[in-house]
């Protein structure tokens, strides 16, 4: 008789993800590139399919049945996203193509129109290029100055140094919630509170937190928060900006066009109410509807359950990685129970270049990513032009971690042998 073992979250959901059931180079696929994009459950694929099979029509302007159905489903996603991040109003959720576009919206609409020479923007050195380059544009246009929060010894957000950067010149703090390279979880509530004491606004890049844990915009207290659908089981081409109502109301439109106007004359126009003021042109309707299905799916699993299971995976991943010879791992170590950081690991090998590692792992059916992960300044600080990164999601299993680590060890010993 075998002991009945409890089914893990991954055991229960794996069949929901058709893409995971395939072979790559004759080996079962192990997908560990979830920080770049997550896979889509059948429910999301079906929502997109259903929209094009039954409801395809442009939103908002039509009175005919298909247009009404498309509009209702599109707007229903706004309610779902608002509830998912605990926004105070559905009008605080603006659909964008992705997180990058959401940050650009704030940078152009708020940043270029508000900031003056000498005003300061605080970012951190671990920011994704998407939360760096738009602010460089803003700084170049306005004369605002960029300041950077550095890393602690354990490669986390240096909160003490952050406090020394804050001053009455600080007008914006824009930081990542969970680093896509270091995996550290930044104290965004405390970061926000201190910034607000100085009268500065706060934007949180939540690309790596919203898919993996409960994120509550009102608990954080931030002014804006951005995320991408494709990292939370939804299609590409849809993301969102959360912004406090009064702040969004005071911001001028970012893009001009259809959907975002109230009344247009040849020389001037008035703008639509929120949220439409920021959604010029025909939006990604099917993708937005599918994002609604993704939010339903994640909610049905429970974000707490997802976070808890990912802690288990994280603990196991770090335990196994410790047995790999000649490896350097970046970012903080997890707590004993696997909490305290994201279930991902960026690493380098003393013996094998990261590019060779991922190419050889691909031969074994294992998908990891190599490069700077859109955090080039961080990589310069780490002294690496590129790192390898394995990033997990709730459908990954311990067996997959075993296969990844075994293949990593094989690859490293193979290289050591041929290098003699
Ligand atoms: C992926 C990611 C982004 C950018 O997301 P896009 O979907 O490419 O716009 C920004 N920040 C972090 C931390 C990310 O992981």
Coordinates of C-alpha atoms and ligand atoms in Angstrom, one line a residue:
X1 CA 0.0 0.0 0.0
X2 CA 1.3 3.4 -0.8
X3 CA 0.7 6.4 1.3
X4 CA -1.8 8.8 -0.2
X5 CA 0.1 12.0 -0.8
X6 CA -1.8 15.3 -1.0
X7 CA -2.1 16.7 -4.5
X8 CA -0.1 19.9 -5.0
X9 CA -1.6 22.9 -6.7
X10 CA 0.5 22.0 -9.8
X11 CA -1.0 18.5 -9.9
X12 CA -4.5 20.0 -9.9
X13 CA -3.9 22.6 -12.6
X14 CA -1.5 21.1 -15.0
X15 CA -4.2 19.7 -17.3
X16 CA -5.5 23.3 -17.7
X17 CA -2.4 24.2 -19.7
X18 CA -2.4 22.5 -23.0
X19 CA 1.1 23.9 -24.0
X20 CA 2.8 22.2 -21.1
X21 CA 2.0 18.7 -22.5
X22 CA 4.5 18.6 -25.3
X23 CA 8.0 17.4 -26.0
X24 CA 10.9 19.6 -27.0
X25 CA 13.9 17.8 -28.6
X26 CA 12.3 14.5 -27.6
X27 CA 12.0 15.4 -23.9
X28 CA 9.0 16.6 -22.0
X29 CA 8.9 20.4 -21.9
X30 CA 10.0 22.0 -18.6
X31 CA 8.9 25.6 -18.9
X32 CA 10.9 27.8 -16.5
X33 CA 10.7 31.2 -18.2
X34 CA 7.6 32.5 -16.5
X35 CA 9.1 35.8 -15.5
X36 CA 9.3 36.6 -19.2
X37 CA 5.8 35.4 -19.9
X38 CA 3.4 32.9 -18.4
X39 CA 1.4 30.1 -20.1
X40 CA -2.3 30.4 -20.7
X41 CA -5.0 28.1 -19.3
X42 CA -7.7 26.6 -21.5
X43 CA -10.2 29.0 -20.0
X44 CA -8.3 32.0 -21.3
X45 CA -7.7 30.5 -24.7
X46 CA -11.4 29.7 -24.9
X47 CA -12.4 33.2 -23.8
X48 CA -10.4 34.6 -26.7
X49 CA -11.7 32.0 -29.1
X50 CA -15.3 32.5 -27.9
X51 CA -15.1 36.3 -28.5
X52 CA -13.9 35.8 -32.1
X53 CA -16.4 33.0 -32.8
X54 CA -19.5 34.8 -31.3
X55 CA -19.1 38.4 -30.2
X56 CA -16.4 40.1 -32.3
X57 CA -17.5 43.7 -32.7
X58 CA -16.2 47.1 -31.9
X59 CA -16.9 48.4 -28.4
X60 CA -18.8 51.4 -27.0
X61 CA -20.1 52.9 -30.2
X62 CA -22.6 50.4 -31.3
X63 CA -26.2 49.7 -30.4
X64 CA -26.4 46.4 -32.2
X65 CA -26.3 43.1 -30.2
X66 CA -22.7 42.0 -30.9
X67 CA -21.3 45.4 -30.0
X68 CA -23.3 45.5 -26.8
X69 CA -22.0 42.0 -25.9
X70 CA -18.4 42.9 -26.7
X71 CA -18.7 46.1 -24.7
X72 CA -20.2 44.3 -21.7
X73 CA -17.5 41.7 -21.7
X74 CA -14.7 44.3 -22.2
X75 CA -16.0 46.5 -19.4
X76 CA -16.6 43.4 -17.1
X77 CA -12.9 42.9 -17.2
X78 CA -12.4 46.3 -15.8
X79 CA -14.5 45.4 -12.8
X80 CA -12.6 42.2 -12.4
X81 CA -9.2 43.9 -12.5
X82 CA -10.4 46.6 -10.1
X83 CA -11.5 44.0 -7.6
X84 CA -8.4 41.9 -8.1
X85 CA -6.1 44.8 -7.0
X86 CA -8.7 46.3 -4.7
X87 CA -9.1 49.6 -6.5
X88 CA -11.7 52.0 -5.0
X89 CA -13.4 52.5 -8.4
X90 CA -13.5 50.7 -11.8
X91 CA -12.6 54.1 -13.3
X92 CA -9.2 53.8 -11.8
X93 CA -8.3 50.9 -14.2
X94 CA -7.0 52.0 -17.6
X95 CA -6.3 49.3 -20.2
X96 CA -2.9 49.5 -22.0
X97 CA -1.0 47.2 -24.3
X98 CA 1.4 46.2 -21.5
X99 CA 3.1 47.5 -18.4
X100 CA 5.6 49.5 -20.5
X101 CA 2.8 51.4 -22.1
X102 CA 1.2 52.1 -18.8
X103 CA 4.5 53.6 -17.4
X104 CA 4.9 55.6 -20.6
X105 CA 1.4 56.9 -20.1
X106 CA 2.2 58.3 -16.7
X107 CA 5.6 59.5 -17.8
X108 CA 4.2 61.5 -20.7
X109 CA 0.9 62.6 -19.3
X110 CA 2.0 63.4 -15.8
X111 CA 5.8 63.6 -15.9
X112 CA 6.4 65.8 -18.9
X113 CA 3.6 68.2 -17.9
X114 CA 4.4 68.4 -14.2
X115 CA 8.1 68.2 -13.6
X116 CA 10.4 71.2 -13.6
X117 CA 14.2 71.5 -13.8
X118 CA 15.7 70.3 -10.5
X119 CA 12.8 68.2 -9.5
X120 CA 13.9 64.7 -8.5
X121 CA 12.7 61.3 -9.6
X122 CA 13.8 58.3 -7.4
X123 CA 14.2 55.0 -9.1
X124 CA 16.2 51.9 -8.0
X125 CA 19.2 50.3 -9.7
X126 CA 17.2 47.1 -10.1
X127 CA 14.5 48.6 -12.3
X128 CA 13.4 46.9 -15.5
X129 CA 14.3 49.1 -18.6
X130 CA 10.5 49.8 -18.8
X131 CA 10.7 51.7 -15.6
X132 CA 13.9 53.4 -16.4
X133 CA 14.0 54.6 -20.0
X134 CA 10.6 56.5 -19.9
X135 CA 11.9 58.5 -16.9
X136 CA 15.2 59.2 -18.8
X137 CA 13.0 60.7 -21.5
X138 CA 11.1 62.8 -18.9
X139 CA 14.3 63.9 -17.3
X140 CA 15.8 65.0 -20.7
X141 CA 12.6 66.9 -21.5
X142 CA 12.0 68.6 -18.2
X143 CA 15.4 69.0 -16.6
X144 CA 14.3 66.7 -13.7
X145 CA 17.0 64.7 -12.1
X146 CA 17.1 60.9 -11.6
X147 CA 18.3 59.5 -8.3
X148 CA 18.9 55.8 -7.6
X149 CA 18.3 53.5 -4.7
X150 CA 21.2 51.1 -4.4
X151 CA 21.5 47.5 -3.2
X152 CA 22.3 46.2 0.3
X153 CA 24.9 43.5 0.9
X154 CA 22.2 40.9 0.4
X155 CA 21.3 42.5 -2.9
X156 CA 18.0 44.0 -1.8
X157 CA 16.5 47.5 -1.9
X158 CA 18.6 49.7 0.4
X159 CA 15.8 51.3 2.4
X160 CA 18.2 53.3 4.6
X161 CA 19.9 54.8 1.5
X162 CA 16.4 55.5 0.1
X163 CA 15.6 57.6 3.1
X164 CA 18.7 59.7 2.5
X165 CA 17.6 60.4 -1.1
X166 CA 14.2 61.7 -0.2
X167 CA 13.8 65.4 0.1
X168 CA 11.4 68.2 -0.7
X169 CA 12.8 68.1 -4.3
X170 CA 11.5 64.5 -4.7
X171 CA 8.4 64.6 -6.9
X172 CA 8.2 60.9 -7.9
X173 CA 9.3 57.5 -6.6
X174 CA 8.9 54.8 -9.2
X175 CA 10.1 51.3 -8.1
X176 CA 9.6 47.7 -8.8
X177 CA 7.6 45.6 -6.3
X178 CA 9.3 42.3 -7.0
X179 CA 12.6 42.3 -9.0
X180 CA 12.5 40.1 -12.1
X181 CA 16.2 39.4 -11.7
X182 CA 17.0 39.5 -8.0
X183 CA 13.7 38.1 -6.9
X184 CA 13.6 40.4 -3.8
X185 CA 10.3 41.8 -2.6
X186 CA 10.5 45.5 -2.0
X187 CA 8.7 47.2 1.0
X188 CA 6.4 49.2 -1.2
X189 CA 4.0 50.2 1.5
X190 CA 6.8 51.8 3.6
X191 CA 8.4 53.2 0.4
X192 CA 5.1 54.9 -0.5
X193 CA 4.4 56.2 3.0
X194 CA 7.8 58.0 3.2
X195 CA 7.5 59.4 -0.3
X196 CA 4.0 60.8 0.5
X197 CA 5.4 62.5 3.6
X198 CA 7.5 64.5 1.2
X199 CA 4.6 65.2 -1.1
X200 CA 6.0 62.9 -3.8
X201 CA 3.9 60.6 -6.0
X202 CA 4.6 56.9 -6.2
X203 CA 4.4 54.4 -9.1
X204 CA 4.8 50.7 -8.4
X205 CA 5.9 48.3 -11.2
X206 CA 3.9 45.2 -10.2
X207 CA 4.7 43.0 -13.2
X208 CA 6.2 40.3 -11.0
X209 CA 3.9 40.6 -8.0
X210 CA 0.4 40.8 -9.3
X211 CA 0.6 37.3 -11.0
X212 CA 2.1 35.7 -7.8
X213 CA 0.5 37.2 -4.7
X214 CA -2.3 39.3 -3.3
X215 CA -1.6 42.9 -4.3
X216 CA -3.8 45.6 -2.8
X217 CA -3.4 49.1 -4.2
X218 CA -5.1 50.7 -1.2
X219 CA -3.0 48.8 1.3
X220 CA 0.2 49.9 -0.6
X221 CA -1.3 53.4 -0.9
X222 CA 0.5 54.0 -4.2
X223 CA -0.7 56.6 -6.7
X224 CA -0.2 54.3 -9.8
X225 CA 0.5 50.7 -10.3
X226 CA 1.2 48.8 -13.5
X227 CA 1.1 45.2 -14.7
X228 CA 1.1 43.1 -17.9
X229 CA -1.6 40.6 -18.7
X230 CA 0.8 38.2 -20.4
X231 CA 2.6 37.4 -17.1
X232 CA -0.6 36.6 -15.3
X233 CA -2.0 33.9 -17.7
X234 CA -3.7 36.4 -20.1
X235 CA -2.7 37.0 -23.7
X236 CA 0.0 39.5 -24.9
X237 CA -1.2 42.9 -26.0
X238 CA -3.1 43.8 -22.8
X239 CA -2.0 45.3 -19.5
X240 CA -3.3 47.9 -17.1
X241 CA -2.6 51.0 -15.3
X242 CA -4.2 51.6 -11.9
X243 CA -4.2 55.3 -10.8
X244 CA -6.0 57.1 -8.0
X245 CA -9.1 58.8 -9.4
X246 CA -8.3 62.4 -8.6
X247 CA -4.8 62.0 -10.0
X248 CA -6.0 60.4 -13.2
X249 CA -8.7 63.1 -13.5
X250 CA -6.0 65.8 -13.3
X251 CA -3.8 64.2 -15.9
X252 CA -4.1 65.3 -19.5
X253 CA -4.7 62.6 -22.2
X254 CA -1.7 60.6 -23.5
X255 CA -2.8 59.5 -26.9
X256 CA -5.4 61.3 -29.0
X257 CA -8.0 59.6 -31.2
X258 CA -11.4 57.8 -31.2
X259 CA -12.9 56.6 -28.0
X260 CA -11.2 59.2 -25.8
X261 CA -13.2 62.3 -26.8
X262 CA -16.4 63.9 -25.8
X263 CA -16.8 66.5 -28.5
X264 CA -14.5 67.2 -31.4
X265 CA -14.2 70.4 -33.5
X266 CA -11.6 70.9 -36.1
X267 CA -9.4 73.0 -33.9
X268 CA -10.0 71.5 -30.5
X269 CA -11.8 68.8 -28.6
X270 CA -13.1 67.9 -25.1
X271 CA -12.2 64.6 -23.6
X272 CA -14.2 61.7 -22.5
X273 CA -14.6 60.8 -18.8
X274 CA -12.3 58.3 -17.1
X275 CA -11.3 55.6 -17.9
X276 CA -11.9 56.3 -21.7
X277 CA -9.9 59.5 -21.7
X278 CA -6.8 57.3 -21.7
X279 CA -8.0 54.6 -24.1
X280 CA -7.7 56.1 -27.6
X281 CA -8.6 54.0 -30.5
X282 CA -10.0 50.5 -30.7
X283 CA -8.6 48.6 -27.8
X284 CA -7.4 45.0 -27.6
X285 CA -11.0 43.8 -27.0
X286 CA -10.5 40.0 -27.2
X287 CA -7.3 40.2 -25.2
X288 CA -9.0 42.3 -22.5
X289 CA -11.9 39.9 -22.3
X290 CA -9.4 37.0 -22.0
X291 CA -7.6 39.0 -19.2
X292 CA -10.9 38.9 -17.4
X293 CA -10.9 35.1 -17.8
X294 CA -7.3 35.0 -16.5
X295 CA -8.3 37.0 -13.4
X296 CA -11.3 34.7 -12.8
X297 CA -8.9 31.7 -13.1
X298 CA -6.3 33.1 -10.7
X299 CA -9.1 34.1 -8.3
X300 CA -10.6 30.6 -8.4
X301 CA -7.2 29.1 -7.4
X302 CA -6.7 31.8 -4.8
X303 CA -3.8 34.1 -4.8
X304 CA -2.9 33.1 -1.2
X305 CA -2.8 29.4 -2.4
X306 CA -0.6 30.4 -5.4
X307 CA 1.8 32.3 -3.2
X308 CA 2.0 29.5 -0.6
X309 CA 2.7 26.9 -3.2
X310 CA 5.3 29.1 -4.9
X311 CA 7.0 29.4 -1.5
X312 CA 7.3 25.6 -1.4
X313 CA 8.7 25.6 -4.9
X314 CA 11.2 28.4 -4.0
X315 CA 12.4 26.6 -0.9
X316 CA 12.9 23.4 -3.0
X317 CA 14.6 25.3 -5.8
X318 CA 17.2 26.9 -3.5
X319 CA 17.7 23.7 -1.7
X320 CA 18.5 21.9 -4.9
X321 CA 20.6 24.7 -6.4
X322 CA 22.8 24.6 -3.4
X323 CA 24.2 21.3 -4.6
X324 CA 25.2 22.6 -8.0
X325 CA 29.0 23.2 -8.1
X326 CA 30.5 26.6 -9.0
X327 CA 27.2 28.5 -9.1
X328 CA 26.6 32.1 -8.0
X329 CA 23.0 33.0 -7.3
X330 CA 21.8 36.6 -7.2
X331 CA 19.4 38.3 -4.8
X332 CA 18.4 37.4 -1.2
X333 CA 18.0 33.9 0.1
X334 CA 14.5 32.7 0.8
X335 CA 13.3 32.2 4.4
X336 CA 13.3 28.7 5.8
X337 CA 9.7 28.2 4.5
X338 CA 10.6 29.5 1.0
X339 CA 8.9 32.9 1.5
X340 CA 10.6 36.3 1.4
X341 CA 11.5 36.3 -2.2
X342 CA 10.1 35.3 -5.6
X343 CA 10.3 31.7 -6.9
X344 CA 13.0 32.5 -9.5
X345 CA 16.7 32.4 -9.5
X346 CA 19.2 34.3 -11.7
X347 CA 22.6 32.7 -11.6
X348 CA 26.0 32.3 -13.3
X349 CA 28.3 29.3 -13.4
X350 CA 32.1 29.6 -13.0
X351 CA 32.5 27.0 -15.7
X352 CA 29.9 27.6 -18.4
X353 CA 28.7 30.8 -20.0
X354 CA 25.0 31.5 -19.4
X355 CA 24.3 31.3 -23.2
X356 CA 25.8 27.8 -23.4
X357 CA 23.9 26.8 -20.4
X358 CA 20.5 27.7 -21.7
X359 CA 21.3 26.2 -25.2
X360 CA 22.3 22.9 -23.6
X361 CA 19.3 22.9 -21.3
X362 CA 17.0 23.5 -24.2
X363 CA 18.4 20.2 -25.7
X364 CA 17.0 18.6 -22.5
X365 CA 13.6 20.2 -23.1
X366 CA 14.2 22.8 -20.4
X367 CA 13.3 26.5 -21.1
X368 CA 15.3 29.0 -19.1
X369 CA 16.3 32.5 -20.1
X370 CA 19.7 34.1 -20.5
X371 CA 20.7 37.7 -20.8
X372 CA 20.3 40.9 -18.8
X373 CA 16.5 40.3 -18.4
X374 CA 16.0 44.0 -19.3
X375 CA 18.0 45.1 -16.3
X376 CA 21.3 46.1 -17.8
X377 CA 22.3 48.6 -15.2
X378 CA 21.7 46.0 -12.5
X379 CA 23.8 43.5 -14.4
X380 CA 26.6 46.0 -14.7
X381 CA 26.5 46.4 -10.9
X382 CA 26.6 42.6 -10.5
X383 CA 29.6 42.5 -12.8
X384 CA 27.9 40.2 -15.3
X385 CA 26.9 40.9 -18.9
X386 CA 24.3 38.2 -18.6
X387 CA 22.9 35.7 -16.2
X388 CA 20.8 32.5 -16.6
X389 CA 17.4 32.7 -15.0
X390 CA 14.9 30.0 -14.0
X391 CA 11.5 31.4 -13.0
X392 CA 8.6 29.4 -11.7
X393 CA 4.9 29.6 -11.7
X394 CA 2.2 27.7 -9.9
X395 CA 2.0 25.0 -12.5
X396 CA 5.6 24.0 -12.1
X397 CA 6.4 20.9 -10.1
X398 CA 9.2 19.6 -7.9
X399 CA 10.0 17.0 -10.5
X400 CA 10.6 19.8 -13.0
X401 CA 13.0 21.4 -10.6
X402 CA 14.8 18.0 -10.2
X403 CA 15.1 17.7 -14.0
X404 CA 16.4 21.2 -14.3
X405 CA 19.0 20.8 -11.6
X406 CA 20.1 17.4 -12.9
X407 CA 20.5 18.8 -16.4
X408 CA 22.4 21.8 -15.0
X409 CA 24.8 19.6 -13.2
X410 CA 25.3 17.4 -16.3
X411 CA 26.0 20.4 -18.4
X412 CA 28.5 21.9 -16.0
X413 CA 30.4 18.6 -15.6
X414 CA 30.3 18.0 -19.4
X415 CA 32.0 21.4 -19.9
X416 CA 34.5 20.9 -17.1
X417 CA 35.5 17.6 -18.8
X418 CA 36.0 19.0 -22.2
X419 CA 37.8 22.0 -20.9
X420 CA 40.0 19.5 -19.1
Ligands
LIG1 C1 8.1 42.2 -17.8 C2 8.4 43.3 -16.9 C3 8.2 44.6 -17.4 C4 7.7 45.0 -18.7 O1 6.5 44.3 -19.1 P1 6.0 44.4 -20.6 O2 4.9 43.4 -20.7 O3 7.2 44.0 -21.5 O4 5.6 45.8 -20.8 C5 8.4 45.7 -16.5 N1 8.9 45.4 -15.3 C6 9.1 44.2 -14.8 C7 9.6 44.0 -13.4 C8 8.8 43.1 -15.6 O5 9.1 41.9 -15.2

